[in-house]
Coordinates of C-alpha atoms in Angstrom, one line a residue:
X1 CA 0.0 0.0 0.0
X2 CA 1.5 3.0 -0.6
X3 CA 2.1 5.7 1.5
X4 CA -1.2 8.2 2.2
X5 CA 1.5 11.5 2.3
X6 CA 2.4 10.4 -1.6
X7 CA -0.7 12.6 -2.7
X8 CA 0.1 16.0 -1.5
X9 CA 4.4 16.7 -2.8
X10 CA 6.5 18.2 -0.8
X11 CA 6.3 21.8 -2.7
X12 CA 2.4 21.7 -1.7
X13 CA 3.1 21.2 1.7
X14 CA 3.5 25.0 2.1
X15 CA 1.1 28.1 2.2
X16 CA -1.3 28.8 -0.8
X17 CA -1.0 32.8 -1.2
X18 CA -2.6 34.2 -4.8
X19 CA -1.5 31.8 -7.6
X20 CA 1.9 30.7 -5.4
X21 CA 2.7 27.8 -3.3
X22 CA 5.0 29.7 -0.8
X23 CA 7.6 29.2 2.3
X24 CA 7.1 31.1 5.6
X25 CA 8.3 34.5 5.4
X26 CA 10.9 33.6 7.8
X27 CA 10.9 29.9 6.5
X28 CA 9.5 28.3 10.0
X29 CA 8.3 25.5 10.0
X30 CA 6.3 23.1 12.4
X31 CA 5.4 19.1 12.5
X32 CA 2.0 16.8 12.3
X33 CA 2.0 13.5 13.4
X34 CA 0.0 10.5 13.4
X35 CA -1.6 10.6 16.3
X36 CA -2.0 6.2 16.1
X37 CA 1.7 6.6 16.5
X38 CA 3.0 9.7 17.4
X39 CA 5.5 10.3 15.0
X40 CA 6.0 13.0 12.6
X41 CA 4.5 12.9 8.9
X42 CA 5.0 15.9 7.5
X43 CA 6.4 19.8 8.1
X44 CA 4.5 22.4 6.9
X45 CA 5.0 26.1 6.9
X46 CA 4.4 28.1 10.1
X47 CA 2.8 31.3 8.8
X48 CA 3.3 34.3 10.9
X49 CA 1.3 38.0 10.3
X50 CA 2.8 38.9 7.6
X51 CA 1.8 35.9 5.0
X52 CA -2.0 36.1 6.7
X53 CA -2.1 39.8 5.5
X54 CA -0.2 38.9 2.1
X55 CA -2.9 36.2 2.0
X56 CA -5.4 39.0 2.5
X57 CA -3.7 40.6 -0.6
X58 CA -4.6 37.9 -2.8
X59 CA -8.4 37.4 -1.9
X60 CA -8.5 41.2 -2.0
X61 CA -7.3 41.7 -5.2
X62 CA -9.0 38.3 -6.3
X63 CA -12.6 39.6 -5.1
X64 CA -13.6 41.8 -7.9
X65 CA -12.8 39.5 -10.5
X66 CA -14.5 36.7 -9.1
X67 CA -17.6 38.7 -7.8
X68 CA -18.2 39.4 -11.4
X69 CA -17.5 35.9 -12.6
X70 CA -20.7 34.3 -14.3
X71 CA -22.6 32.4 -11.8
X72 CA -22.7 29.3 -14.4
X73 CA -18.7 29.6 -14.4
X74 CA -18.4 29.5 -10.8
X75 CA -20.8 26.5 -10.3
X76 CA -19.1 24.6 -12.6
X77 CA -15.9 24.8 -11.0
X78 CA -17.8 23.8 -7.7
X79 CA -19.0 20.8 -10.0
X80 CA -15.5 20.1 -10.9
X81 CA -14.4 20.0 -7.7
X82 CA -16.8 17.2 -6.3
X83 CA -16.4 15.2 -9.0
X84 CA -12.0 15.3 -9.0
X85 CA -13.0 14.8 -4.8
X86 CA -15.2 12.2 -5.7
X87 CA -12.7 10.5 -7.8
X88 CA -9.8 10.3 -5.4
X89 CA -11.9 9.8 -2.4
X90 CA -9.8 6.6 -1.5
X91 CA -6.3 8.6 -1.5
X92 CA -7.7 11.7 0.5
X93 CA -9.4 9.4 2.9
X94 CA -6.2 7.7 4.0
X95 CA -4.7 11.2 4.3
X96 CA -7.5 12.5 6.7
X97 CA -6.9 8.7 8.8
X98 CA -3.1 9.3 8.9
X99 CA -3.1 12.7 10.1
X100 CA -6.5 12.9 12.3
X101 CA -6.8 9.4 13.6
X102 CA -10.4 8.2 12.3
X103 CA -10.8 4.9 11.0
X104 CA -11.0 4.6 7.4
X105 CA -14.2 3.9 6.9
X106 CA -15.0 6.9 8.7
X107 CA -13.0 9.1 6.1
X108 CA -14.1 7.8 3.4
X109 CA -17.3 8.9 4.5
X110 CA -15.8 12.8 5.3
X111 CA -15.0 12.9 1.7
X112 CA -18.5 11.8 0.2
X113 CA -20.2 14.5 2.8
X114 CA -17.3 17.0 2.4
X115 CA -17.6 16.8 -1.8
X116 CA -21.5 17.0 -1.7
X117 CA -21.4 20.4 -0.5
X118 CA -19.4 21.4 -3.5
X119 CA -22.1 19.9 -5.6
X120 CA -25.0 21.9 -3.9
X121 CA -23.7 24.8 -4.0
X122 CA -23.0 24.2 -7.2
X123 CA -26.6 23.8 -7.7
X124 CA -27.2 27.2 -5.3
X125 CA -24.6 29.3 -7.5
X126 CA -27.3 29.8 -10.1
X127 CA -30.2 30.6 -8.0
X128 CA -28.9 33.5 -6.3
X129 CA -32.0 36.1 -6.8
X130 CA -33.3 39.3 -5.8
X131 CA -36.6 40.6 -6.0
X132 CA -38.1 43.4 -8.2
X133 CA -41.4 44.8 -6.9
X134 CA -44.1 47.9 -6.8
X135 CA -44.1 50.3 -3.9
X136 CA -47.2 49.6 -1.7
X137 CA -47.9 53.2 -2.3
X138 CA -47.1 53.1 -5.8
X139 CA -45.0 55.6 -7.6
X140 CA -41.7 53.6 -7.3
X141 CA -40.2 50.4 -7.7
X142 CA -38.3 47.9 -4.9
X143 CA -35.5 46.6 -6.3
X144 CA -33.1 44.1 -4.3
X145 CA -29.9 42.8 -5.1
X146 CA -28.1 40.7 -3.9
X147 CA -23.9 41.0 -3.5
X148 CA -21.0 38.7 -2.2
X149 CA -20.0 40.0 1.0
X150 CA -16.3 40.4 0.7
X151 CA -13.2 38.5 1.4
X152 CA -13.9 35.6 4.4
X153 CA -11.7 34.2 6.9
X154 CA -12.0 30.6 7.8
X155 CA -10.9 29.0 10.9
X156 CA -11.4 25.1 10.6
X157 CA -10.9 22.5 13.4
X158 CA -9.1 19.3 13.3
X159 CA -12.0 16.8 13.6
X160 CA -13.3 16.9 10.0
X161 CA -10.5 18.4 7.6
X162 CA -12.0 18.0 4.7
X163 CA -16.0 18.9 5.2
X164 CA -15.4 21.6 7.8
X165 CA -13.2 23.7 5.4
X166 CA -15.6 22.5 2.5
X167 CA -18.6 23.8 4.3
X168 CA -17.5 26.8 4.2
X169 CA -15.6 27.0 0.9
X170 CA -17.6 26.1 -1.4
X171 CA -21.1 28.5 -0.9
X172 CA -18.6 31.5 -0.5
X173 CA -17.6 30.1 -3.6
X174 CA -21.1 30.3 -5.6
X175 CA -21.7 33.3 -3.9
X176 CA -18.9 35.1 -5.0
X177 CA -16.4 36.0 -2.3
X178 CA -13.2 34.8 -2.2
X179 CA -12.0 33.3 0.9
X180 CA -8.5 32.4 3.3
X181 CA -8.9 29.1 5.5
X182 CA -6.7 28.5 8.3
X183 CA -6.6 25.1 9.5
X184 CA -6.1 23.3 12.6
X185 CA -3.0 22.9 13.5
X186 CA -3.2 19.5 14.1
X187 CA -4.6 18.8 10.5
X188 CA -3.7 21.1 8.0
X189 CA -2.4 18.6 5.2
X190 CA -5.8 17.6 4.1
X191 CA -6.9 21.4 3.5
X192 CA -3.7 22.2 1.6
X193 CA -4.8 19.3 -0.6
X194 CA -8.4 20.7 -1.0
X195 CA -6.1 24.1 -2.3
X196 CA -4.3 21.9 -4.5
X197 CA -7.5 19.9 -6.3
X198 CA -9.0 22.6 -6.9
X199 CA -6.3 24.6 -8.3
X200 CA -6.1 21.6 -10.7
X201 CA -9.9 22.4 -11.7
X202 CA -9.5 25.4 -12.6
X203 CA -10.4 27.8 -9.6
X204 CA -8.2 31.3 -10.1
X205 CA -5.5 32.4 -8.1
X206 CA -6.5 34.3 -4.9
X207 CA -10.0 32.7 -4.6
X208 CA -8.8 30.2 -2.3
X209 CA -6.3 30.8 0.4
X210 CA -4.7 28.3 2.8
X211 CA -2.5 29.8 5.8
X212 CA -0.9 27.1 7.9
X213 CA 0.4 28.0 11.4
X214 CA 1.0 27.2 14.8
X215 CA 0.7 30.8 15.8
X216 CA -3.1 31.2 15.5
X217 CA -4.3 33.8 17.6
X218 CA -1.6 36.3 16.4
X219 CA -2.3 35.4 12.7
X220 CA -6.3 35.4 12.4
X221 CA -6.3 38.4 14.8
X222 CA -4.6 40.5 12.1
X223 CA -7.0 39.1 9.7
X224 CA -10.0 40.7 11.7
X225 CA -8.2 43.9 12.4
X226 CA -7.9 44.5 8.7
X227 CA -11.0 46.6 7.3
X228 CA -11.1 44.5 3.6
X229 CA -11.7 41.2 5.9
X230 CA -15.8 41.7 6.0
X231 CA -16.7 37.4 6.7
X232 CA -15.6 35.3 9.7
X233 CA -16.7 32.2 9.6
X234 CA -15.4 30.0 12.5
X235 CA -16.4 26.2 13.3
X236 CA -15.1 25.1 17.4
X237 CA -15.5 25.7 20.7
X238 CA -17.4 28.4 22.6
X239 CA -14.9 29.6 24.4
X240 CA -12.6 30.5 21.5
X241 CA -15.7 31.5 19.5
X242 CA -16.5 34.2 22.2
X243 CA -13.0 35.6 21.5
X244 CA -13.2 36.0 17.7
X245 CA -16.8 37.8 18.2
X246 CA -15.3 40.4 20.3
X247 CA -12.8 40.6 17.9
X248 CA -14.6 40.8 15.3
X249 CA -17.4 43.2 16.6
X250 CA -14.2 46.0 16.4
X251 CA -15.0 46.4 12.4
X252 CA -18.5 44.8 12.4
X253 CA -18.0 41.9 10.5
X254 CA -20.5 39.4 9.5
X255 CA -20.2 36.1 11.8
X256 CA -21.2 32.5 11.2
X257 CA -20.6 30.5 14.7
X258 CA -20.8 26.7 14.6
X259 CA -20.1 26.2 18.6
X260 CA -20.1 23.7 20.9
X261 CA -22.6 21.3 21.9
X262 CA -23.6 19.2 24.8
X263 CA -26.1 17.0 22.7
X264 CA -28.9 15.0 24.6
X265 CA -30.2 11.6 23.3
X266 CA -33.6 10.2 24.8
X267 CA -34.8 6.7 24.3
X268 CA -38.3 6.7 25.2
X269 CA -40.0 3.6 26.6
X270 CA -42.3 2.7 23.6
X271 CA -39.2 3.2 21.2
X272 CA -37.7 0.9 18.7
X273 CA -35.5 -0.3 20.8
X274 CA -33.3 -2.1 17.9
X275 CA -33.9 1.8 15.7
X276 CA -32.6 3.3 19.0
X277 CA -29.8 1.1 19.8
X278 CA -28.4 2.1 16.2
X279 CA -29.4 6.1 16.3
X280 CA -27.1 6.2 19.9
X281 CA -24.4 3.9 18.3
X282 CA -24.2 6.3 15.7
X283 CA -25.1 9.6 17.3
X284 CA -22.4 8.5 19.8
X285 CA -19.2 7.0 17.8
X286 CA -19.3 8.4 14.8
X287 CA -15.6 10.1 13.7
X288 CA -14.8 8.4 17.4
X289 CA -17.2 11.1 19.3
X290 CA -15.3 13.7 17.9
X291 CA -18.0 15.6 16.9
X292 CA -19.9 18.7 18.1
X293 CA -23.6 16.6 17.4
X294 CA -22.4 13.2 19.7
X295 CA -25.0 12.0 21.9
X296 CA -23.4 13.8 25.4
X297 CA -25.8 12.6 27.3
X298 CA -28.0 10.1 26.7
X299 CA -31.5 9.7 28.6
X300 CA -32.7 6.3 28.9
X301 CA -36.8 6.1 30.5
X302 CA -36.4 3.8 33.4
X303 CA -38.9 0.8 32.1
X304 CA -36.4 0.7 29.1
X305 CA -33.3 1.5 31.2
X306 CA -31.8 -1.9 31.6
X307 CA -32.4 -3.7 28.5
X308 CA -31.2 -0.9 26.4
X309 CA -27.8 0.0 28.4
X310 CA -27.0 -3.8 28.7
X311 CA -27.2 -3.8 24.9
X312 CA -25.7 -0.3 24.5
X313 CA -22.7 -1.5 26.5
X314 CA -22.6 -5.0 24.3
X315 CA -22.0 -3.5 21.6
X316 CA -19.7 -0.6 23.1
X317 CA -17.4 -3.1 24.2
X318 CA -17.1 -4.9 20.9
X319 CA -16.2 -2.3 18.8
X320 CA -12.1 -2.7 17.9
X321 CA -9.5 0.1 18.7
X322 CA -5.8 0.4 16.6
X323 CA -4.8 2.4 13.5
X324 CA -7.7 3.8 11.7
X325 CA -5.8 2.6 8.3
X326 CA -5.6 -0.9 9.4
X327 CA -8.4 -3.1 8.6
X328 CA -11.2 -3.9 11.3
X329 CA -10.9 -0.9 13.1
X330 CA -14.1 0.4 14.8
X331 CA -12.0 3.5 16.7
X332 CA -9.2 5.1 15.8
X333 CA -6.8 7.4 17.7
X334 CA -7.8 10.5 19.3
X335 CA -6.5 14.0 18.4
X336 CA -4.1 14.1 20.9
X337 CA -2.6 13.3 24.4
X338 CA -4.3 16.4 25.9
X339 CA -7.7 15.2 24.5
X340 CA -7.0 11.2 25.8
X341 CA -6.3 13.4 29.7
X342 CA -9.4 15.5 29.3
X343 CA -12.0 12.5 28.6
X344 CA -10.1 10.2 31.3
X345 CA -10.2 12.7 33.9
X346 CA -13.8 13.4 33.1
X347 CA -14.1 9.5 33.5
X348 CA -12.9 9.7 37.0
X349 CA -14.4 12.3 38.2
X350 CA -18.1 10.6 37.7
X351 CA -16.6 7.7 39.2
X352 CA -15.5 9.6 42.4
X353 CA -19.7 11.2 42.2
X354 CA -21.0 7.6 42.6
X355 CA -21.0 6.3 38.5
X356 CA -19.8 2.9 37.5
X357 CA -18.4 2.3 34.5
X358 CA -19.9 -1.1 32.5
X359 CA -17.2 -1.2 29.9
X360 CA -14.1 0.4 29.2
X361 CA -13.0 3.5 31.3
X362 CA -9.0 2.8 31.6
X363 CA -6.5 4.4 29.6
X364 CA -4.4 1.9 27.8
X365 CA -0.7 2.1 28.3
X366 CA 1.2 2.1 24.8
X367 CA 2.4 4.8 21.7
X368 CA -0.6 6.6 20.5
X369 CA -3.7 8.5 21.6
X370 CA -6.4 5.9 22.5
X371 CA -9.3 5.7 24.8
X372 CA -11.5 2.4 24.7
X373 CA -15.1 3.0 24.3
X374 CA -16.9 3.3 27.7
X375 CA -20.5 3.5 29.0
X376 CA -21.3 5.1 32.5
X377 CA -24.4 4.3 34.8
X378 CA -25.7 6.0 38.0
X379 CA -23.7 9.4 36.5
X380 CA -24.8 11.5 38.8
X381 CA -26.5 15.2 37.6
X382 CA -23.0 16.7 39.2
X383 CA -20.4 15.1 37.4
X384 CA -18.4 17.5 35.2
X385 CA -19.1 15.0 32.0
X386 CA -22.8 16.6 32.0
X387 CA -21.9 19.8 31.6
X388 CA -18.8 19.3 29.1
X389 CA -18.5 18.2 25.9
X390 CA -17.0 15.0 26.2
X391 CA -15.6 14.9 22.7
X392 CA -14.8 11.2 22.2
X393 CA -15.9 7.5 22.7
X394 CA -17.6 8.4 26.2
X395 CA -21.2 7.6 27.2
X396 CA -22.9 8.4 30.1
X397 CA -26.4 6.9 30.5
X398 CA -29.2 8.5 33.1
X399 CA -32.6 7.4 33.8
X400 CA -35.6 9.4 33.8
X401 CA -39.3 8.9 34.2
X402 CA -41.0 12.1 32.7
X403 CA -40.9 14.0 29.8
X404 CA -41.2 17.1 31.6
X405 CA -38.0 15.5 33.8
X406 CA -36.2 14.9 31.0
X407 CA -36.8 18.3 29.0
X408 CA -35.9 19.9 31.8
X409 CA -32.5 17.9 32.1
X410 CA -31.7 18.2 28.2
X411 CA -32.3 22.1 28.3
X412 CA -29.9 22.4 31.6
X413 CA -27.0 23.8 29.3
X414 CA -25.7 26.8 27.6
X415 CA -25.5 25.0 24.3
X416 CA -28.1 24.1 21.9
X417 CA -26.8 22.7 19.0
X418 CA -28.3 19.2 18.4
X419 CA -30.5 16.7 20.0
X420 CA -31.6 13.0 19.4
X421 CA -35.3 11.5 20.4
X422 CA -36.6 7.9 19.8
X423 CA -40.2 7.5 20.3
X424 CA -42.8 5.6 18.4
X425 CA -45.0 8.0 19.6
X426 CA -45.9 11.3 16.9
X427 CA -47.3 13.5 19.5
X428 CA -44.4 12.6 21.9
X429 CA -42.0 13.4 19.0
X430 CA -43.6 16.9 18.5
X431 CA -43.3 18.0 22.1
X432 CA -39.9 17.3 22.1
X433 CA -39.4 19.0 19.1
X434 CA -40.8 22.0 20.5
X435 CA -39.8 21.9 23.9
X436 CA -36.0 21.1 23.3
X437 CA -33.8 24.4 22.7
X438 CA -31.8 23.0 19.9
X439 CA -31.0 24.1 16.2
X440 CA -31.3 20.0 15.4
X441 CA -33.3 17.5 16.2
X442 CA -33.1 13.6 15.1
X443 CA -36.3 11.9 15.4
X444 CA -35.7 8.1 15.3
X445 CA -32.3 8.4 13.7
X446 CA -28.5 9.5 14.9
X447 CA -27.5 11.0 11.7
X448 CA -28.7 14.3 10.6
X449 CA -25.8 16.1 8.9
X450 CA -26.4 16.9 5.2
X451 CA -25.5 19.7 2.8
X452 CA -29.1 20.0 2.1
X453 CA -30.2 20.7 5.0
X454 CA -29.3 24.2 7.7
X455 CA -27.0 23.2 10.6
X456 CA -26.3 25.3 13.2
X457 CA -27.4 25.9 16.8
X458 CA -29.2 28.0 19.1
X459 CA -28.2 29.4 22.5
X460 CA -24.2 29.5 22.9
X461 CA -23.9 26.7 20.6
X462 CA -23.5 29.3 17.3
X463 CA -24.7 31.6 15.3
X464 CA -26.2 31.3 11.9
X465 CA -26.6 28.3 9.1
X466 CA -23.9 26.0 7.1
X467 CA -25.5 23.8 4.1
X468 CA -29.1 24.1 2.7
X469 CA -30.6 27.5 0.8
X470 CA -29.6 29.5 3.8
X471 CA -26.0 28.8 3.9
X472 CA -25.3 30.7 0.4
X473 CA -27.4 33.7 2.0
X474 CA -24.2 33.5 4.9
X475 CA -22.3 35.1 2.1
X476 CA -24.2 37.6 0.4
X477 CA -25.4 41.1 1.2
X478 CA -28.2 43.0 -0.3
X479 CA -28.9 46.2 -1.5
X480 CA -32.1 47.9 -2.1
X481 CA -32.6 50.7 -4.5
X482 CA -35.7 52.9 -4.7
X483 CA -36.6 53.2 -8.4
X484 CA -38.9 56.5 -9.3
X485 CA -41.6 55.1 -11.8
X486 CA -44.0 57.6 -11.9

């Protein structure tokens, strides 16, 4: 098999500024690793200020050009794009498994989600409309149109490489605006590869941007302190997304927020229990738990209780852990050692409150960042996993014996990004759906992300809509002119 770092050369391993693949400006460098393994794939450049605001250049001096690109062009350079992501789906998979950790099953499935938003925003380019109408009072015409917003600034985190940064990409894209991602840290190889497909399609210099660095906060700050930046558009955690709005409030850009979550997921007694068992497997493991929509907390009514968590923790425990590219492999390696720490100590501390743990729940010794699968019961309503998102392979299950109980539990949080329900019951299934603060809702299923349709949160969990019709309107402004018609 060869070797998953053979599809992005050495030369594309830098920053993509304009038309030019470039070094540092003062040539640093810094190292991703596997985190199965911990050793070092690849060096890549370390931007600093300067090559943020040179990137900043290019999507300036890009913007009018591309603003004024035919929206039939545009969307079929989206078009191209899914379909040359579509062909190499195999090679970018094993690139997102080698430097994020996720089985490869799992990435495989990144790139399929990750390329379909370039198809429908393909689709969206050419329906970008306005509206032409009389003046109640008559005498003059409305007429709206709309504009891209400007030059964006992306900030993408580590847990999906690919569809994260393509999320965002691609309607900027059909709308328009030309746009400067920088990457996680942690995974910045697949994005540079994104940069590099898709200057093999075609796209122009300057309309995609990639800034690598370790310095993060120094670079994107710069960004947002520069008046021709007018889109941030940032997908992580509250508490870094709190920073970027104030910073951001200082020239009054416009801010999509995809925050953290602290998800609940409630079985119901008259549920499928066989339809719920797979919603929470998914809802809970996929891409590891690495994901702001896992299942944080799952709510389990109490004639239900035992059944379902003895099954639950059957088929936790019998998932397989090891190198995501190695075949069988249910779990991969988390991000990092700091990440392994974080979900073990939150482990322990519900076991101190009174939890037990049914399966997993030890750290393994050995290279690598893994954490087995683990289910939690009697987790008490104090323990710090509650109230954090857990952000890996980590369930914690809770009776309850009331909706209104359990309502009131699931709303007990700042966030309000997603939520899961299993009931067999379409009344029940509307109450929740209109008694849960959430942005998203699964009813009877664990997987709701698709390009179609709006994601986003309410509460502290974001601000805004990525996919669907509304995620193109993200990136456009509109003016309205008053037209005398007498």
């Amino acid at each position: 098999m060869s070797d998953p770092m053979d599809v992005l050369a050495p030369e594309h391993r830098r920053l993509r500024i304009g038309g030019d693949w470039r070094d540092a400006a003062n040539g640093a460098t810094f190292a991703v690793e596997d985190p199965a393994t911990g050793r070092t794939i690849a060096e890549v450049a370390d931007a600093e200020v300067a090559d943020g605001l040179a990137a900043l250049d290019a999507a300036s001096g890009a913007m009018a050009q591309w603003a004024a690109t035919p929206p039939r062009k545009r969307s079929e350079l989206l078009t191209a794009t899914y379909r040359a992501l579509t062909a190499r789906s195999e090679e970018i998979a094993r690139l997102i498994t080698l430097e994020m950790g996720k089985p490869l099953a799992e990435a495989r499935a990144e790139v399929g989600y990750g390329a379909e938003f370039f198809r429908w925003f393909a689709e969206e380019a050419v329906r970008v409309e306005g509206r032409y109408s009389t003046a109640p009072t008559g005498g003059y015409r409305i007429l709206t149109v709309p504009k891209p917003v400007g030059p964006c600034v992306f900030v993408t985190p580590w847990n999906f490489p690919l569809a994260m940064g393509a999320r965002k990409i691609a309607p900027a894209l059909a709308a328009g605006c030309t746009t400067i991602t920088k990457p996680a840290g942690q995974t910045p190889l697949t994005m540079l590869l994104l940069a590099r497909i898709m200057e093999e399609v075609g796209v122009p210099a300057g309309v995609v941007n990639v800034v690598t660095t370790r310095r993060s906060g120094d670079v994107v700050s710069a960004l947002l302190a520069d008046r021709r930046t007018r889109k941030l558009s940032f997908t992580g955690s509250t508490e870094v997304g709190r920073v970027l709005l104030r910073q951001a409030a200082d020239n009054v850009l416009r801010t999509s927020m995809e925050l953290g979550g602290n998800a609940a997921l409630i079985v119901c007694a008259d549920a499928d229990l066989d339809v719920a068992l797979d919603g929470a497997m998914v809802a809970k493991m996929r891409n590891i738990g690495e994901s702001c929509i896992a299942a944080n907390r799952i709510y389990v009514e109490e004639p239900v209780r035992e059944e379902f968590t003895a099954r639950f923790a059957e088929r936790m425990g019998a998932l397989s852990v090891g190198h995501g590219l190695d075949d069988g492999v249910d779990v991969g390696a988390l991000i990092d050692d700091a990440s392994v720490a974080t979900i073990d100590g939150l482990v322990a501390d519900a076991v101190d409150r009174g939890a037990r743990v049914l399966v997993g729940g030890k750290r393994p010794d050995g290279p690598g960042h893994f954490y087995p699968p683990t289910v939690l019961v009697d987790v008490p309503d104090d323990a710090r996993m509650l109230a954090t998102e857990i952000f890996g392979p980590v369930a914690p299950v809770i009776a309850f014996t009331s909706d209104d109980e359990v309502l009131a539990k699931a709303n007990d949080t700042e966030h309000g990004l997603a939520a899961y329900v299993f009931t067999r019951d379409l009344r029940r299934a509307l109450r929740f759906a209109e008694g849960l603060d959430t942005g998203m809702l699964g009813v009877n299923r664990g997987l709701i992300s698709d390009p179609s349709a709006p994601f986003g949160g309410v509460k502290q969990s974001g601000i805004g809509k990525e996919g669907s019709h509304e995620g193109i309107l993200e990136y456009l402004d509109l003016t309205y002119a008053a037209v005398d018609l007498p």
